[in-house]
Each structure stands twice: as C-alpha cells, then as structure tokens.
Amino acid sequence: MKKHSPEYFVSEIKRLKEEKNAIILAHFYQTGDIQDIADFVGDSLALSQKAASNDAEIILFAGVKFMAETAKILAPEKKVLLPDINAGCSLADSCKADDFEKFIQENPGRTVVSYVNTTAEIKALSDIICTSSNAVQIVESLPPEEKIIFAPDRNLGNYVLNKTGRDIVIWNGTCHVHEEFSLEAILELKKENPDAKILVHPECELPVRMVADCIGSTNALLQFTMKDKGNCYIIATETGIIHQMKKENPEKIFIPAPPRDSTCGCSECNFMKLITLEKIYNCLKNEKPEILVNKKILLKAQKPIKRMIEISQKIGL
Ligand code: 13P
Ligand code: SF4
C-alpha cells in the first residue's frame, strides 16, 4: 500500500472536515501535529463544553474513549468518532460499574461525585461529574452537611479533600502516567535548574504535589506559564501539554518531569498517543469507529454531566 506524507493527511483531513461538516476536538495530550489540525484544543472541561455546543454534524474526538463518550452523551444527535477504539484510560478502567455499585451501597447516603475520567456506566451511577479544573468548586457547591463519595482518582480525591476539608470517601484508582512521576528526579532537576517552577497535575501523588509551585488541570498549568514572569518550568503531567506551552511562550524553557522508571524516557499516555494523523484521516473517511452509548445509560449519565456544566458556567469556568 502507498505510504502518504503527513502533508497529504493534513490536506485530506481538511477537505473531509469541510465536505462532511465535521469538527475535530483534541485534548492537550495529543501530539503536536494533531493539536495543530484540530478545530479546538483544550482540557477535559473545555472539550465537553465545546462538544455540547457546536454546529457540526460529526465530532471527531482526538483523545480517549471516555472523552468521546462524554461528547456523545452531550450531543446524542451527532455522530461521534474516535480514530482508535483502543484509546482507553487506565484510570477509567480502574473503576468497574459492578464494583462501584457495591461501593456506593457500602457507603450509603453520600453524594456521588465522579471524575469525568470514567465510563458512561459510572457516570450514570453518579450525582455530579467534575474535571480536574473544577473538582474543588464542584464539591464546594454541595451543601456543607452533604457527605461525599469521590471516584475514581485517589490523588485528585485526596487533593479535593485537603482543599475543602469535606467528609469524602475516596475510590482507590490512579492514572498510570501521573502516579509514576519521581519526586527524587524532580528535585534533582530543580537542583540543576534552581529558577525552574514545578507545575503539577492534581492526579499526581501527594509528595509531588507538595513541591509544586502550581497545581492544576492542563489548562490551568498552561495559563500559569502565560501569566508567570519566570522562564523555566518542570512539567509533571503528560508531555503533550508542552506543545501548547511552547507555542504560547516560545522564549521559555519546559522540562518534562521524569517517571520513576527512567528507561521509559518521558511521561506519555500510551492511550492518548494511539491517535495519529493517518488514523484521523481513515476515521473521517470511513466514519468509523463510531462511539455509541446505550440509550438508558446515556440519559442517566447526561444529568450529572449537565449539572457540572451548569455549575461551571455559573462560576465562570
Ligand atoms: P485535564 O482535566 O487537565 O484535561 O486532564 C485530563 C486527564 O486525562 C488527566 O490525565
Ligand atoms: Fe487516563 Fe492517565 Fe491517560 Fe489521562 S493520562 S487519559 S488519566 S491514562
């Protein structure tokens, strides 16, 4: 089969997008070439807001399955495509619906706050959804006497608990990328670059969060680099975000925080990186793989996601 150049895929993707009235939504963890052809690049919250309001007939999600599912739940009348159906998420996988139902039964009377990094089934079992950019505010929006279940990320849950002081029972799940950052290696880098600021995603473990100059969602970290007067940053989240950081701050230096296993090089999400330009092209051309969600689950999952979007809008996120 003939091998095409990246330029070929870029121009064919543009042509197919117009022909089919399709929009490409890309997460910050995608590779730079994909972020550059997307109609919209953002963090999980911004991407779900965009999925809920756009005029396209087709949404192609350059991200992972839970993100595409969220788009389908928010825009059921649209065709939602994911270029590689194996683009999952270790965190979403760590919380299975049967086990979670049992967990809710074992902790009765609690409001269920679930991170967007979950399957549609988990969302359908939840009272409200949050992302890393609004988790603290979503929990704070609940009446103070309300007891909470937070799932599935134990690090984000612990971060929210420390920030809000609320009564929270936390599901024991983690992300294999954020869990792996090495505090020792970060401190070593800081020694070599004493002026560098340490930027950390809240899915990281407490010791890494404790040395952070800024903790936030991918978008919050990006905004920090744009406002801050410094010129060097150690980035403890998936390396894809560095593409936007460099674009916005070409004169600044960004150093990826190393994982514990230094033979892995830098910290990449293998699921996010399954998406390629070629797969996007094939997916748009053939309009598959398509993301479908069982109607009953979709309707149940819609409520807690819409609740999150409404609260985020109210507080200006
Ligand atoms: P954001 O909320 O920053 O987009 O994070 C998504 C994610 O998958 C983190 O691992
Ligand atoms: Fe899931 Fe972690 Fe990848 Fe984010 S970085 S999509 S939480 S596996």
mmCIF file of C-alpha atoms and ligand atoms in Angstrom:
data_model
loop_
_atom_site.group_PDB
_atom_site.id
_atom_site.type_symbol
_atom_site.label_atom_id
_atom_site.label_comp_id
_atom_site.label_asym_id
_atom_site.label_seq_id
_atom_site.Cartn_x
_atom_site.Cartn_y
_atom_site.Cartn_z
ATOM 1 C CA MET A 1 0.000 0.000 0.000
ATOM 2 C CA LYS A 2 1.213 3.530 -0.837
ATOM 3 C CA LYS A 3 2.630 5.427 2.152
ATOM 4 C CA HIS A 4 1.323 9.004 2.343
ATOM 5 C CA SER A 5 3.128 12.031 3.746
ATOM 6 C CA PRO A 6 1.908 13.974 6.804
ATOM 7 C CA GLU A 7 1.097 16.886 4.430
ATOM 8 C CA TYR A 8 -1.209 14.594 2.450
ATOM 9 C CA PHE A 9 -3.105 13.594 5.597
ATOM 10 C CA VAL A 10 -3.361 17.215 6.758
ATOM 11 C CA SER A 11 -4.855 18.417 3.461
ATOM 12 C CA GLU A 12 -7.184 15.391 3.134
ATOM 13 C CA ILE A 13 -8.391 15.819 6.729
ATOM 14 C CA LYS A 14 -9.162 19.486 5.998
ATOM 15 C CA ARG A 15 -11.071 18.538 2.833
ATOM 16 C CA LEU A 16 -13.064 15.775 4.556
ATOM 17 C CA LYS A 17 -13.898 18.034 7.517
ATOM 18 C CA GLU A 18 -15.483 20.586 5.207
ATOM 19 C CA GLU A 19 -17.208 18.041 3.000
ATOM 20 C CA LYS A 20 -18.782 16.279 5.990
ATOM 21 C CA ASN A 21 -19.341 19.275 8.294
ATOM 22 C CA ALA A 22 -17.107 17.666 10.901
ATOM 23 C CA ILE A 23 -15.223 19.238 13.786
ATOM 24 C CA ILE A 24 -12.036 17.878 15.385
ATOM 25 C CA LEU A 25 -11.763 18.268 19.155
ATOM 26 C CA ALA A 26 -8.296 17.461 20.523
ATOM 27 C CA HIS A 27 -7.030 17.063 24.075
ATOM 28 C CA PHE A 28 -3.779 18.752 25.162
ATOM 29 C CA TYR A 29 -2.170 15.288 25.471
ATOM 30 C CA GLN A 30 -2.357 14.655 21.730
ATOM 31 C CA THR A 31 0.812 15.005 19.639
ATOM 32 C CA GLY A 32 1.590 18.492 18.283
ATOM 33 C CA ASP A 33 0.668 17.664 14.659
ATOM 34 C CA ILE A 34 -2.829 16.635 15.795
ATOM 35 C CA GLN A 35 -3.283 19.646 18.086
ATOM 36 C CA ASP A 36 -2.345 21.848 15.112
ATOM 37 C CA ILE A 37 -5.053 20.480 12.778
ATOM 38 C CA ALA A 38 -7.797 20.467 15.420
ATOM 39 C CA ASP A 39 -10.650 22.976 15.379
ATOM 40 C CA PHE A 40 -10.463 23.151 19.131
ATOM 41 C CA VAL A 41 -7.768 22.064 21.627
ATOM 42 C CA GLY A 42 -8.452 22.012 25.349
ATOM 43 C CA ASP A 43 -8.655 20.260 28.682
ATOM 44 C CA SER A 44 -11.451 17.841 29.587
ATOM 45 C CA LEU A 45 -13.811 20.564 30.792
ATOM 46 C CA ALA A 46 -13.409 22.854 27.778
ATOM 47 C CA LEU A 47 -13.744 19.889 25.415
ATOM 48 C CA SER A 48 -17.018 18.762 26.966
ATOM 49 C CA GLN A 49 -18.317 22.346 26.865
ATOM 50 C CA LYS A 50 -17.371 22.546 23.184
ATOM 51 C CA ALA A 51 -18.969 19.150 22.445
ATOM 52 C CA ALA A 52 -22.198 20.417 23.997
ATOM 53 C CA SER A 53 -22.350 23.491 21.764
ATOM 54 C CA ASN A 54 -21.201 23.404 18.153
ATOM 55 C CA ASP A 55 -22.873 23.305 14.727
ATOM 56 C CA ALA A 56 -21.038 20.308 13.266
ATOM 57 C CA GLU A 57 -22.804 17.084 12.272
ATOM 58 C CA ILE A 58 -19.792 14.938 13.132
ATOM 59 C CA ILE A 59 -17.459 15.264 16.127
ATOM 60 C CA LEU A 60 -14.127 13.512 15.696
ATOM 61 C CA PHE A 61 -12.504 13.172 19.090
ATOM 62 C CA ALA A 62 -8.717 13.178 19.144
ATOM 63 C CA GLY A 63 -8.428 11.932 22.702
ATOM 64 C CA VAL A 64 -9.517 8.859 24.636
ATOM 65 C CA LYS A 65 -12.764 6.886 24.825
ATOM 66 C CA PHE A 66 -14.279 8.452 27.956
ATOM 67 C CA MET A 67 -13.929 11.875 26.310
ATOM 68 C CA ALA A 68 -15.651 10.734 23.110
ATOM 69 C CA GLU A 69 -18.385 9.063 25.173
ATOM 70 C CA THR A 70 -18.924 12.300 27.105
ATOM 71 C CA ALA A 71 -19.272 14.140 23.777
ATOM 72 C CA LYS A 72 -21.854 11.568 22.599
ATOM 73 C CA ILE A 73 -23.797 11.874 25.860
ATOM 74 C CA LEU A 74 -23.887 15.662 25.492
ATOM 75 C CA ALA A 75 -24.650 15.623 21.761
ATOM 76 C CA PRO A 76 -26.581 12.375 21.123
ATOM 77 C CA GLU A 77 -27.897 13.598 17.759
ATOM 78 C CA LYS A 78 -24.364 13.925 16.370
ATOM 79 C CA LYS A 79 -22.110 11.206 15.030
ATOM 80 C CA VAL A 80 -19.091 10.914 17.366
ATOM 81 C CA LEU A 81 -15.942 9.265 16.040
ATOM 82 C CA LEU A 82 -12.823 8.039 17.841
ATOM 83 C CA PRO A 83 -9.917 7.199 15.494
ATOM 84 C CA ASP A 84 -8.733 4.237 17.593
ATOM 85 C CA ILE A 85 -11.255 2.333 19.696
ATOM 86 C CA ASN A 86 -8.412 1.040 21.917
ATOM 87 C CA ALA A 87 -7.667 4.559 23.156
ATOM 88 C CA GLY A 88 -8.843 3.861 26.692
ATOM 89 C CA CYS A 89 -7.726 5.200 30.087
ATOM 90 C CA SER A 90 -6.109 3.250 32.937
ATOM 91 C CA LEU A 91 -7.931 5.442 35.446
ATOM 92 C CA ALA A 92 -11.383 4.858 33.919
ATOM 93 C CA ASP A 93 -10.531 1.128 33.752
ATOM 94 C CA SER A 94 -9.770 1.104 37.490
ATOM 95 C CA CYS A 95 -13.455 1.649 38.295
ATOM 96 C CA LYS A 96 -15.852 -1.029 37.039
ATOM 97 C CA ALA A 97 -19.612 -0.444 37.282
ATOM 98 C CA ASP A 98 -20.431 -3.590 39.342
ATOM 99 C CA ASP A 99 -17.717 -2.857 41.910
ATOM 100 C CA PHE A 100 -18.679 0.800 42.062
ATOM 101 C CA GLU A 101 -22.339 -0.015 42.643
ATOM 102 C CA LYS A 102 -21.256 -2.170 45.603
ATOM 103 C CA PHE A 103 -19.029 0.662 46.900
ATOM 104 C CA ILE A 104 -21.991 3.067 46.798
ATOM 105 C CA GLN A 105 -24.147 0.539 48.696
ATOM 106 C CA GLU A 106 -21.409 0.115 51.314
ATOM 107 C CA ASN A 107 -21.271 3.905 51.794
ATOM 108 C CA PRO A 108 -24.947 4.863 51.814
ATOM 109 C CA GLY A 109 -26.318 8.409 51.984
ATOM 110 C CA ARG A 110 -23.376 10.015 50.206
ATOM 111 C CA THR A 111 -23.452 12.253 47.142
ATOM 112 C CA VAL A 112 -21.505 10.599 44.345
ATOM 113 C CA VAL A 113 -19.014 12.941 42.661
ATOM 114 C CA SER A 114 -17.248 11.255 39.748
ATOM 115 C CA TYR A 115 -14.329 12.497 37.735
ATOM 116 C CA VAL A 116 -15.011 12.757 34.006
ATOM 117 C CA ASN A 117 -12.319 10.056 33.502
ATOM 118 C CA THR A 118 -14.932 7.303 33.920
ATOM 119 C CA THR A 119 -17.083 5.114 31.688
ATOM 120 C CA ALA A 120 -20.643 6.140 30.793
ATOM 121 C CA GLU A 121 -21.891 3.437 33.221
ATOM 122 C CA ILE A 122 -20.075 5.074 36.159
ATOM 123 C CA LYS A 123 -21.394 8.488 35.153
ATOM 124 C CA ALA A 124 -24.913 7.010 35.134
ATOM 125 C CA LEU A 125 -24.366 5.965 38.781
ATOM 126 C CA SER A 126 -23.184 9.457 39.784
ATOM 127 C CA ASP A 127 -24.899 12.581 41.107
ATOM 128 C CA ILE A 128 -22.460 15.029 39.617
ATOM 129 C CA ILE A 129 -19.359 14.918 37.409
ATOM 130 C CA CYS A 130 -16.226 17.013 37.743
ATOM 131 C CA THR A 131 -12.972 17.518 35.865
ATOM 132 C CA SER A 132 -9.570 18.430 37.221
ATOM 133 C CA SER A 133 -10.282 22.116 36.563
ATOM 134 C CA ASN A 134 -13.462 22.293 38.632
ATOM 135 C CA ALA A 135 -13.300 19.376 41.136
ATOM 136 C CA VAL A 136 -12.776 21.643 44.178
ATOM 137 C CA GLN A 137 -15.533 24.064 43.121
ATOM 138 C CA ILE A 138 -17.977 21.248 42.322
ATOM 139 C CA VAL A 139 -17.501 19.756 45.795
ATOM 140 C CA GLU A 140 -17.760 23.218 47.383
ATOM 141 C CA SER A 141 -21.042 23.813 45.519
ATOM 142 C CA LEU A 142 -22.647 20.972 47.526
ATOM 143 C CA PRO A 143 -24.313 21.787 50.889
ATOM 144 C CA PRO A 144 -21.695 21.553 53.690
ATOM 145 C CA GLU A 145 -23.545 18.772 55.525
ATOM 146 C CA GLU A 146 -23.526 16.541 52.440
ATOM 147 C CA LYS A 147 -21.185 13.560 52.709
ATOM 148 C CA ILE A 148 -19.396 12.605 49.528
ATOM 149 C CA ILE A 149 -18.063 9.658 47.543
ATOM 150 C CA PHE A 150 -15.289 10.706 45.164
ATOM 151 C CA ALA A 151 -14.215 8.422 42.300
ATOM 152 C CA PRO A 152 -12.083 7.141 40.738
ATOM 153 C CA ASP A 153 -8.781 9.026 41.217
ATOM 154 C CA ARG A 154 -7.423 8.738 44.770
ATOM 155 C CA ASN A 155 -4.873 11.515 44.252
ATOM 156 C CA LEU A 156 -7.359 14.039 42.897
ATOM 157 C CA GLY A 157 -9.787 12.914 45.617
ATOM 158 C CA ASN A 158 -7.141 13.482 48.280
ATOM 159 C CA TYR A 159 -6.326 16.898 46.768
ATOM 160 C CA VAL A 160 -10.033 17.886 46.888
ATOM 161 C CA LEU A 161 -10.378 16.556 50.447
ATOM 162 C CA ASN A 162 -7.374 18.621 51.619
ATOM 163 C CA LYS A 163 -8.653 21.748 49.874
ATOM 164 C CA THR A 164 -12.256 21.525 51.068
ATOM 165 C CA GLY A 165 -11.996 19.659 54.394
ATOM 166 C CA ARG A 166 -15.188 17.800 53.451
ATOM 167 C CA ASP A 167 -16.239 14.308 54.545
ATOM 168 C CA ILE A 168 -15.141 12.326 51.485
ATOM 169 C CA VAL A 169 -14.769 8.590 50.908
ATOM 170 C CA ILE A 170 -12.386 8.025 48.012
ATOM 171 C CA TRP A 171 -12.276 5.219 45.414
ATOM 172 C CA ASN A 172 -8.803 3.706 45.140
ATOM 173 C CA GLY A 173 -7.977 4.368 41.468
ATOM 174 C CA THR A 174 -4.984 6.019 39.794
ATOM 175 C CA CYS A 175 -3.631 7.072 36.420
ATOM 176 C CA HIS A 176 -0.541 5.109 35.387
ATOM 177 C CA VAL A 177 1.120 8.248 33.963
ATOM 178 C CA HIS A 178 0.630 10.658 36.875
ATOM 179 C CA GLU A 179 1.294 8.004 39.509
ATOM 180 C CA GLU A 180 4.735 7.386 38.045
ATOM 181 C CA PHE A 181 6.444 10.761 38.477
ATOM 182 C CA SER A 182 9.571 10.524 40.579
ATOM 183 C CA LEU A 183 9.890 13.078 43.385
ATOM 184 C CA GLU A 184 13.645 12.389 43.608
ATOM 185 C CA ALA A 185 14.151 13.035 39.887
ATOM 186 C CA ILE A 186 12.042 16.217 40.057
ATOM 187 C CA LEU A 187 14.122 17.506 42.987
ATOM 188 C CA GLU A 188 17.310 16.612 41.105
ATOM 189 C CA LEU A 189 16.085 18.652 38.111
ATOM 190 C CA LYS A 190 15.228 21.523 40.450
ATOM 191 C CA LYS A 191 18.805 21.425 41.813
ATOM 192 C CA GLU A 192 20.162 21.710 38.262
ATOM 193 C CA ASN A 193 17.604 24.449 37.392
ATOM 194 C CA PRO A 194 17.066 26.370 40.648
ATOM 195 C CA ASP A 195 14.878 29.011 38.960
ATOM 196 C CA ALA A 196 12.519 26.445 37.463
ATOM 197 C CA LYS A 197 8.952 26.341 38.770
ATOM 198 C CA ILE A 198 7.322 22.949 39.287
ATOM 199 C CA LEU A 199 3.889 22.592 37.666
ATOM 200 C CA VAL A 200 1.841 19.578 38.758
ATOM 201 C CA HIS A 201 -1.440 17.969 37.680
ATOM 202 C CA PRO A 202 -3.650 17.044 40.686
ATOM 203 C CA GLU A 203 -3.642 13.373 39.583
ATOM 204 C CA CYS A 204 -0.045 13.225 40.904
ATOM 205 C CA GLU A 205 0.744 11.765 44.336
ATOM 206 C CA LEU A 206 0.913 13.960 47.468
ATOM 207 C CA PRO A 207 4.753 14.149 47.737
ATOM 208 C CA VAL A 208 4.934 15.508 44.160
ATOM 209 C CA ARG A 209 2.035 17.900 44.803
ATOM 210 C CA MET A 210 3.833 19.142 47.927
ATOM 211 C CA VAL A 211 6.765 20.539 45.929
ATOM 212 C CA ALA A 212 4.550 22.231 43.328
ATOM 213 C CA ASP A 213 4.531 25.952 42.577
ATOM 214 C CA CYS A 214 1.234 25.443 40.791
ATOM 215 C CA ILE A 215 -1.269 22.549 40.885
ATOM 216 C CA GLY A 216 -3.960 22.480 38.239
ATOM 217 C CA SER A 217 -5.627 20.978 35.201
ATOM 218 C CA THR A 218 -3.725 21.034 31.927
ATOM 219 C CA ASN A 219 -5.385 24.320 31.040
ATOM 220 C CA ALA A 220 -4.656 25.859 34.441
ATOM 221 C CA LEU A 221 -0.970 24.905 34.086
ATOM 222 C CA LEU A 222 -0.877 26.378 30.576
ATOM 223 C CA GLN A 223 -2.455 29.632 31.803
ATOM 224 C CA PHE A 224 0.100 29.768 34.625
ATOM 225 C CA THR A 225 3.005 29.657 32.145
ATOM 226 C CA MET A 226 1.398 32.521 30.189
ATOM 227 C CA LYS A 227 0.949 34.800 33.205
ATOM 228 C CA ASP A 228 4.036 33.922 35.230
ATOM 229 C CA LYS A 229 7.188 36.036 34.963
ATOM 230 C CA GLY A 230 9.568 33.043 35.210
ATOM 231 C CA ASN A 231 11.226 31.414 32.221
ATOM 232 C CA CYS A 232 11.776 27.756 33.151
ATOM 233 C CA TYR A 233 9.256 25.087 34.215
ATOM 234 C CA ILE A 234 9.337 21.420 35.220
ATOM 235 C CA ILE A 235 6.107 19.861 33.939
ATOM 236 C CA ALA A 236 4.605 16.986 35.953
ATOM 237 C CA THR A 237 1.826 15.931 33.631
ATOM 238 C CA GLU A 238 1.619 14.218 30.247
ATOM 239 C CA THR A 239 4.145 15.774 27.858
ATOM 240 C CA GLY A 240 1.577 16.683 25.147
ATOM 241 C CA ILE A 241 0.724 19.916 27.000
ATOM 242 C CA ILE A 242 4.269 21.172 26.403
ATOM 243 C CA HIS A 243 3.375 21.706 22.722
ATOM 244 C CA GLN A 244 0.869 24.451 23.658
ATOM 245 C CA MET A 245 3.151 25.830 26.377
ATOM 246 C CA LYS A 246 5.937 26.280 23.812
ATOM 247 C CA LYS A 247 3.541 27.780 21.273
ATOM 248 C CA GLU A 248 2.323 30.353 23.788
ATOM 249 C CA ASN A 249 5.771 31.031 25.298
ATOM 250 C CA PRO A 250 8.396 30.401 22.577
ATOM 251 C CA GLU A 251 11.133 32.042 24.666
ATOM 252 C CA LYS A 252 10.574 29.896 27.791
ATOM 253 C CA ILE A 253 12.045 26.500 28.703
ATOM 254 C CA PHE A 254 9.884 23.469 29.572
ATOM 255 C CA ILE A 255 11.381 20.319 31.111
ATOM 256 C CA PRO A 256 9.233 17.157 31.323
ATOM 257 C CA ALA A 257 9.288 15.637 34.824
ATOM 258 C CA PRO A 258 10.781 12.132 34.571
ATOM 259 C CA PRO A 259 8.934 8.971 35.581
ATOM 260 C CA ARG A 260 10.308 6.601 38.284
ATOM 261 C CA ASP A 261 11.359 4.150 35.591
ATOM 262 C CA SER A 262 13.900 6.296 33.753
ATOM 263 C CA THR A 263 14.163 3.779 30.877
ATOM 264 C CA CYS A 264 10.678 4.946 29.720
ATOM 265 C CA GLY A 265 12.119 8.342 28.713
ATOM 266 C CA CYS A 266 9.425 10.932 29.299
ATOM 267 C CA SER A 267 5.880 10.577 30.529
ATOM 268 C CA GLU A 268 3.444 9.832 27.756
ATOM 269 C CA CYS A 269 -0.045 8.398 27.933
ATOM 270 C CA ASN A 270 0.111 5.375 25.645
ATOM 271 C CA PHE A 271 -3.662 5.577 25.125
ATOM 272 C CA MET A 272 -3.608 9.225 24.025
ATOM 273 C CA LYS A 273 -0.688 8.501 21.733
ATOM 274 C CA LEU A 274 -2.620 5.771 19.855
ATOM 275 C CA ILE A 275 -4.236 8.549 17.816
ATOM 276 C CA THR A 276 -2.309 9.507 14.662
ATOM 277 C CA LEU A 277 -2.941 11.731 11.641
ATOM 278 C CA GLU A 278 -3.373 8.644 9.472
ATOM 279 C CA LYS A 279 -5.993 7.178 11.828
ATOM 280 C CA ILE A 280 -7.832 10.520 11.906
ATOM 281 C CA TYR A 281 -7.889 10.547 8.109
ATOM 282 C CA ASN A 282 -9.201 6.959 7.873
ATOM 283 C CA CYS A 283 -11.737 7.595 10.603
ATOM 284 C CA LEU A 284 -13.146 10.695 8.893
ATOM 285 C CA LYS A 285 -13.181 8.974 5.513
ATOM 286 C CA ASN A 286 -14.955 5.813 6.710
ATOM 287 C CA GLU A 287 -16.894 7.455 9.567
ATOM 288 C CA LYS A 288 -15.807 4.753 11.978
ATOM 289 C CA PRO A 289 -15.064 3.712 14.696
ATOM 290 C CA GLU A 290 -18.230 5.412 15.893
ATOM 291 C CA ILE A 291 -18.960 5.849 19.607
ATOM 292 C CA LEU A 292 -22.417 4.654 20.645
ATOM 293 C CA VAL A 293 -23.845 4.705 24.164
ATOM 294 C CA ASN A 294 -26.805 2.617 25.362
ATOM 295 C CA LYS A 295 -29.815 4.979 25.439
ATOM 296 C CA LYS A 296 -30.824 4.263 29.048
ATOM 297 C CA ILE A 297 -27.272 4.829 30.275
ATOM 298 C CA LEU A 298 -26.883 7.905 28.081
ATOM 299 C CA LEU A 299 -29.967 9.575 29.550
ATOM 300 C CA LYS A 300 -28.887 8.753 33.123
ATOM 301 C CA ALA A 301 -25.322 9.952 32.511
ATOM 302 C CA GLN A 302 -26.490 13.185 30.882
ATOM 303 C CA LYS A 303 -27.918 14.599 34.124
ATOM 304 C CA PRO A 304 -24.715 14.679 36.248
ATOM 305 C CA ILE A 305 -22.621 15.978 33.338
ATOM 306 C CA LYS A 306 -25.091 18.766 32.572
ATOM 307 C CA ARG A 307 -25.179 19.609 36.285
ATOM 308 C CA MET A 308 -21.388 20.069 36.169
ATOM 309 C CA ILE A 309 -21.573 22.239 33.039
ATOM 310 C CA GLU A 310 -24.266 24.458 34.591
ATOM 311 C CA ILE A 311 -22.273 24.965 37.812
ATOM 312 C CA SER A 312 -19.065 25.651 35.842
ATOM 313 C CA GLN A 313 -20.898 28.264 33.783
ATOM 314 C CA LYS A 314 -22.299 29.913 36.923
ATOM 315 C CA ILE A 315 -18.843 30.227 38.484
ATOM 316 C CA GLY A 316 -17.271 31.364 35.236
ATOM 317 C CA LEU A 317 -15.155 28.303 34.436
HETATM 318 P P1 13P B 1 -7.473 17.592 32.222
HETATM 319 O O1 13P B 1 -8.706 17.746 33.068
HETATM 320 O O2 13P B 1 -6.391 18.513 32.648
HETATM 321 O O3 13P B 1 -7.817 17.708 30.791
HETATM 322 O O4 13P B 1 -6.881 16.141 32.467
HETATM 323 C C1 13P B 1 -7.359 15.028 31.785
HETATM 324 C C2 13P B 1 -6.589 13.805 32.023
HETATM 325 O O5 13P B 1 -6.824 12.781 31.439
HETATM 326 C C3 13P B 1 -5.535 13.850 33.010
HETATM 327 O O6 13P B 1 -4.821 12.699 32.959
HETATM 328 FE FE1 SF4 B 2 -6.279 8.334 31.510
HETATM 329 FE FE2 SF4 B 2 -3.962 8.931 32.661
HETATM 330 FE FE3 SF4 B 2 -4.119 8.820 30.020
HETATM 331 FE FE4 SF4 B 2 -5.311 10.827 31.383
HETATM 332 S S1 SF4 B 2 -3.118 10.430 31.206
HETATM 333 S S2 SF4 B 2 -6.182 9.638 29.691
HETATM 334 S S3 SF4 B 2 -5.978 9.739 33.211
HETATM 335 S S4 SF4 B 2 -4.419 7.100 31.425
#
